[in-house]
PDB file of C-alpha atoms in Angstrom:
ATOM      1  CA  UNK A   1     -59.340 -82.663   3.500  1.00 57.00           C
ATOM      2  CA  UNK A   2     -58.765 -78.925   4.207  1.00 62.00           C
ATOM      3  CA  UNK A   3     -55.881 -78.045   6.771  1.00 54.00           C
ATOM      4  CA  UNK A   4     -55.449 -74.897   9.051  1.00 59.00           C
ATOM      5  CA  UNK A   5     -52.603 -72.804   7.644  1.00 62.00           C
ATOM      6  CA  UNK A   6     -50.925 -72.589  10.521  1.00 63.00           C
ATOM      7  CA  UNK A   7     -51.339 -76.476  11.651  1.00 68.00           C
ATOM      8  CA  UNK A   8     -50.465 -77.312   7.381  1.00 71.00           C
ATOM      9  CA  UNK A   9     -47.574 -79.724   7.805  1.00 74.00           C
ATOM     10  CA  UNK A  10     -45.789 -82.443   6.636  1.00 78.00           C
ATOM     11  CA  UNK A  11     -48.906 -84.547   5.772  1.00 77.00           C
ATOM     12  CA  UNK A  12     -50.458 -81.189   3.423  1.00 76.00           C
ATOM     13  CA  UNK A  13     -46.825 -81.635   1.556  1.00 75.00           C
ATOM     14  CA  UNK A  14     -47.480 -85.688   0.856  1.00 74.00           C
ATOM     15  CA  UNK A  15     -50.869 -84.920  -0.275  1.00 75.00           C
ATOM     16  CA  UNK A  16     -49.629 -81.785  -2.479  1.00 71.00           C
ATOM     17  CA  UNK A  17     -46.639 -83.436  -4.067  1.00 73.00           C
ATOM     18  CA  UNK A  18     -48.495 -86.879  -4.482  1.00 70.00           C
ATOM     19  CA  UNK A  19     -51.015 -85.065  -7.241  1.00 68.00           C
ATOM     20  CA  UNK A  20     -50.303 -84.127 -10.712  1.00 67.00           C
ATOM     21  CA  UNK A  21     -49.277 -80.506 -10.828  1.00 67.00           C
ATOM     22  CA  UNK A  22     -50.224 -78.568 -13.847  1.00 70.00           C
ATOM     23  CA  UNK A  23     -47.201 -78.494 -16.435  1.00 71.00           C
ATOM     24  CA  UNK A  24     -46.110 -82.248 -15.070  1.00 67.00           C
ATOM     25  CA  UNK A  25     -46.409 -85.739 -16.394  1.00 69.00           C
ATOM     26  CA  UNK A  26     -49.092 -87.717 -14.901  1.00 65.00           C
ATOM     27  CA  UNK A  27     -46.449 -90.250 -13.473  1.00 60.00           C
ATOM     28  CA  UNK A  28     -49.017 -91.944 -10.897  1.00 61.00           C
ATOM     29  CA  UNK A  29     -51.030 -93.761 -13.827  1.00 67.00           C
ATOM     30  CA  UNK A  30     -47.586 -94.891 -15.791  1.00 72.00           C
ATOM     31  CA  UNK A  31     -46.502 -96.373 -12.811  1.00 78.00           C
ATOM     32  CA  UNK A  32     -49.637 -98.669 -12.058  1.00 82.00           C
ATOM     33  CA  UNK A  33     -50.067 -99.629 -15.532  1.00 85.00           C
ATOM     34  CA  UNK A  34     -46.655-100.687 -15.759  1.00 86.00           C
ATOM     35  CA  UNK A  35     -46.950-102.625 -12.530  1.00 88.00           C
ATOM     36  CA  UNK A  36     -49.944-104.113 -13.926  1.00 90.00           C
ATOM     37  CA  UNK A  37     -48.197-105.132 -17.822  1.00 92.00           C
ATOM     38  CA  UNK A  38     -45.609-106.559 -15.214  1.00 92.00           C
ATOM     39  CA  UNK A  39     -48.764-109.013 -13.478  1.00 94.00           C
ATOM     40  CA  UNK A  40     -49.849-109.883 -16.953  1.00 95.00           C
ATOM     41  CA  UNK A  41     -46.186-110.752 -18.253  1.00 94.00           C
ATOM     42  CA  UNK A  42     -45.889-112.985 -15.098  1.00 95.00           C
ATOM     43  CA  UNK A  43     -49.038-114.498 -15.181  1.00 96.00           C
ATOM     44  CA  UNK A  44     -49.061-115.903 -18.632  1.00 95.00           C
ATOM     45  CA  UNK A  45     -45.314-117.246 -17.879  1.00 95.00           C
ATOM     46  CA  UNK A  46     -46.755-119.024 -15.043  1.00 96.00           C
ATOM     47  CA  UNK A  47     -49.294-120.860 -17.400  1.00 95.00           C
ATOM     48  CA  UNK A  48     -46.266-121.525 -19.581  1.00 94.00           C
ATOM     49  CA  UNK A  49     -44.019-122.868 -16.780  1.00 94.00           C
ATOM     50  CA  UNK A  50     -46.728-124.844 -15.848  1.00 94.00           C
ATOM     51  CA  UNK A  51     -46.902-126.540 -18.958  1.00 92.00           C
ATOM     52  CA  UNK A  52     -43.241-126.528 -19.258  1.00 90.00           C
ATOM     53  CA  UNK A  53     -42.952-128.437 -15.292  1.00 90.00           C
ATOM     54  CA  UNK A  54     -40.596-125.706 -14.116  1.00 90.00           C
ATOM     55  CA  UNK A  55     -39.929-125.705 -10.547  1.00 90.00           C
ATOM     56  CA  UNK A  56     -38.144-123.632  -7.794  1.00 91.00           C
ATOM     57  CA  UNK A  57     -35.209-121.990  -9.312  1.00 92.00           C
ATOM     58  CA  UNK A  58     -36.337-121.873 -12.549  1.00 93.00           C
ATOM     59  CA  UNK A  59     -39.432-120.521 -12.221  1.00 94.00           C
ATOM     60  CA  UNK A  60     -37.332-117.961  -9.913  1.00 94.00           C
ATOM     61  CA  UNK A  61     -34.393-117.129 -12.955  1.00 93.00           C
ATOM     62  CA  UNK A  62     -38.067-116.219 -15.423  1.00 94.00           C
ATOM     63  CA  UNK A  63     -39.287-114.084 -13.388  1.00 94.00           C
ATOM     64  CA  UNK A  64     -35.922-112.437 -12.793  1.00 93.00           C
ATOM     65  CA  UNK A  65     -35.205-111.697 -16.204  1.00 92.00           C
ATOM     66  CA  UNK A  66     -39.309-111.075 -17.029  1.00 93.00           C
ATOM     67  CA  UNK A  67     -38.345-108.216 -14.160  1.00 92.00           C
ATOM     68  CA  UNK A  68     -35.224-106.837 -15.495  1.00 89.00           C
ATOM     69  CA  UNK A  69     -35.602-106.648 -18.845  1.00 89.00           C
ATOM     70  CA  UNK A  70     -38.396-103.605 -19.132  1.00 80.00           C
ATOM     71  CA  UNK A  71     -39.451-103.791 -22.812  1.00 87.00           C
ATOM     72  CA  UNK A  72     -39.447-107.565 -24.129  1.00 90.00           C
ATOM     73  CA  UNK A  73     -39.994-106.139 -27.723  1.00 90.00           C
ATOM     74  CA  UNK A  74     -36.543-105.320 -27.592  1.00 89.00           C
ATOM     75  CA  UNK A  75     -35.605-108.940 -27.894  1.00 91.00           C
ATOM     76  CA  UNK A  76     -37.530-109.722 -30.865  1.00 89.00           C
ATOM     77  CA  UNK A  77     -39.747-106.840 -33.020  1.00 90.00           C
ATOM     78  CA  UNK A  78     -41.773-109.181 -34.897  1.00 88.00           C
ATOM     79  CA  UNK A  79     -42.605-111.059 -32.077  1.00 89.00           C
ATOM     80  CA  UNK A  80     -45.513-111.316 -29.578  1.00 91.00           C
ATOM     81  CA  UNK A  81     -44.868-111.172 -25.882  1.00 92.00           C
ATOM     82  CA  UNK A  82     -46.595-114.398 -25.403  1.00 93.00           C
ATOM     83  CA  UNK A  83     -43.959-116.047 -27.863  1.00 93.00           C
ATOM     84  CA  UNK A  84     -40.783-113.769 -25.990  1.00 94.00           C
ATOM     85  CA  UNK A  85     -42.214-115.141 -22.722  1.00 95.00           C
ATOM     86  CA  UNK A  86     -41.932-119.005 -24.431  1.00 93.00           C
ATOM     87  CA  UNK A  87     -38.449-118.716 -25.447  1.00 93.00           C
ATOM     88  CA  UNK A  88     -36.922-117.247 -22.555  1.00 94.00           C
ATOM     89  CA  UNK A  89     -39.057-120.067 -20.320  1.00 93.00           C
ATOM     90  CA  UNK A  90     -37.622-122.623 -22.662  1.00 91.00           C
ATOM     91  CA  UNK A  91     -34.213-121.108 -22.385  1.00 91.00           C
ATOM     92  CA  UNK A  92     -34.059-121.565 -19.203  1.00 93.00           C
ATOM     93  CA  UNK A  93     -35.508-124.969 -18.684  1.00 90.00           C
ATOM     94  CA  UNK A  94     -32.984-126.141 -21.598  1.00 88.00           C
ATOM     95  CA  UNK A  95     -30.372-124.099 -19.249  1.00 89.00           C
ATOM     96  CA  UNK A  96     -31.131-125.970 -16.098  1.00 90.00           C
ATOM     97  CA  UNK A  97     -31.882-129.129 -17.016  1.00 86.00           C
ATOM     98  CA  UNK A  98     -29.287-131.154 -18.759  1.00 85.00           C
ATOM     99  CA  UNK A  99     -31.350-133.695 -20.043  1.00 84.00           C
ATOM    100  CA  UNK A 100     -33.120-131.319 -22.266  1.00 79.00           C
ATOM    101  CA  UNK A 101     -31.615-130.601 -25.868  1.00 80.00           C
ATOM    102  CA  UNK A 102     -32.234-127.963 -28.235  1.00 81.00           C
ATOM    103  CA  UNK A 103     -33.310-129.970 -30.949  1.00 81.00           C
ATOM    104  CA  UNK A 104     -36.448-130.695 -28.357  1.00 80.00           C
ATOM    105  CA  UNK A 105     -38.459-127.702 -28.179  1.00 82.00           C
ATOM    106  CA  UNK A 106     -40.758-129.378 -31.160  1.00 82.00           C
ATOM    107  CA  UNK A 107     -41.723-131.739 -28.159  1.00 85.00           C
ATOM    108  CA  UNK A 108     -43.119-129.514 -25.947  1.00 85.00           C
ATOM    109  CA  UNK A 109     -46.782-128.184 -26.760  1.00 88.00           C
ATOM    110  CA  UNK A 110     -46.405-124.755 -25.612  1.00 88.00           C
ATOM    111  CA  UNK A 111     -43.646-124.008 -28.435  1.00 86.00           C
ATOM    112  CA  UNK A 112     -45.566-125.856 -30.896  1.00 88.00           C
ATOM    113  CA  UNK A 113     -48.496-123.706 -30.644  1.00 90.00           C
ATOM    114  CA  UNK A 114     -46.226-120.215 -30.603  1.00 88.00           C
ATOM    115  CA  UNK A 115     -44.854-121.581 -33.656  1.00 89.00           C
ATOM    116  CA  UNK A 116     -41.142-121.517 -32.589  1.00 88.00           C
ATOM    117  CA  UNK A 117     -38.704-122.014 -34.487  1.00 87.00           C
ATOM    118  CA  UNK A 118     -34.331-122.354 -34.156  1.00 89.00           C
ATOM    119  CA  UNK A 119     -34.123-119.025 -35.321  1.00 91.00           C
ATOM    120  CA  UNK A 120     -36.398-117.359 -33.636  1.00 90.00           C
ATOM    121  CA  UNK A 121     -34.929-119.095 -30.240  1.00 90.00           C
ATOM    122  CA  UNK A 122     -31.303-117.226 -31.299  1.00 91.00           C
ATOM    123  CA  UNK A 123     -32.231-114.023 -31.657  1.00 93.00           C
ATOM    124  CA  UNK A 124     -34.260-113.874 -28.474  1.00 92.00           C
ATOM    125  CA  UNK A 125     -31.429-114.951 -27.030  1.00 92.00           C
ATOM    126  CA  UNK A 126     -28.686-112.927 -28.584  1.00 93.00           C
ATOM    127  CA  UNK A 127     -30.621-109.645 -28.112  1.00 92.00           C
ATOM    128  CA  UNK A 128     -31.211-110.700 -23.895  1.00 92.00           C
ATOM    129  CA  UNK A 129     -27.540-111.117 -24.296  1.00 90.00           C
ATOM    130  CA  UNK A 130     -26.936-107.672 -25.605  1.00 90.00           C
ATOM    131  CA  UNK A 131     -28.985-106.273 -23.391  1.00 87.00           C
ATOM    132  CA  UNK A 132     -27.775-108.152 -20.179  1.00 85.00           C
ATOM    133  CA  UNK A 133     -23.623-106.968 -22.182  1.00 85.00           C
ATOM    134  CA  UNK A 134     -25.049-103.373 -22.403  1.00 84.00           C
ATOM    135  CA  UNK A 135     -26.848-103.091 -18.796  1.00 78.00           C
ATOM    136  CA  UNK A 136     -24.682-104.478 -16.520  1.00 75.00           C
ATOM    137  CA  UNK A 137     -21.074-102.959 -14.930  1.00 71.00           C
ATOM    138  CA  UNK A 138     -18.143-104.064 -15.772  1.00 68.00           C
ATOM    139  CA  UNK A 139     -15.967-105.354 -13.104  1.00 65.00           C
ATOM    140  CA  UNK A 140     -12.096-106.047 -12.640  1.00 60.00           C
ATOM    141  CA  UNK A 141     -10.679-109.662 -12.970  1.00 62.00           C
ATOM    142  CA  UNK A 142      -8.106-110.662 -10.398  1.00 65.00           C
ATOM    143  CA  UNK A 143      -5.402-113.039 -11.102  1.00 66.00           C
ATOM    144  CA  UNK A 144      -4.297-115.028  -8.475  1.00 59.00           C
TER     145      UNK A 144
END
């Protein structure tokens, strides 16, 4: 798509800023392929909400922290995103439901076959903690 120099406008800018220019990070592909780890992250929570019988809300709270926390081996090194995706969907089903106790998770399938255990459960959720403590502004408290 060649433009006249003297009709080059706005649209030759778009195009020349959109491409890599030589001495610059190639920004385009990081983007898609993070917007594409992001699909995969939410897919495979849907099969595990699924399994799990999250509705509504819930599934709504996953995806929210799926979304804001960037790097889910943050939360636990040692761990595979597949199990970090199982804890935090158990987390917040045993959240949201009260009829749902900790002691449980042995009952459900899904965190029988990521082999999850107590302690793996509180560090995932410690470290979201930490990050959610570290991430977010502080605000005043009023008293009334």
């Amino acid at each position: 798509m060649e433009y006249d120099r003297k009709e080059r406008g706005v649209e030759f800018l778009l195009q020349k800023y959109e491409t890599k220019q030589p001495g610059e990070i190639n920004g385009k592909t990081d983007k898609k392929m993070k917007i594409w780890r992001l699909k995969q992250k939410i897919r495979y929570a849907d099969t595990v909400m699924d399994r799990l019988n999250m509705k509504g809300i819930q599934r709504e709270q996953v995806y929210h922290l799926l979304k804001d926390v960037p790097d889910l081996k943050a939360l636990c090194r040692k761990c595979a995103d597949e199990k970090i995706i199982a804890v935090i969907s158990f987390y917040v089903k045993f959240c949201t439901t009260p009829k749902v106790a900790l002691s449980d998770y042995n009952k459900y399938t899904v965190c029988r076959e990521h082999d999850m255990s107590l302690e793996m459960y509180s560090r995932v959720v410690t470290n979201l903690a930490k990050h959610f403590q570290s991430h977010m502004p502080l605000s005043a408290v009023r008293y009334v």
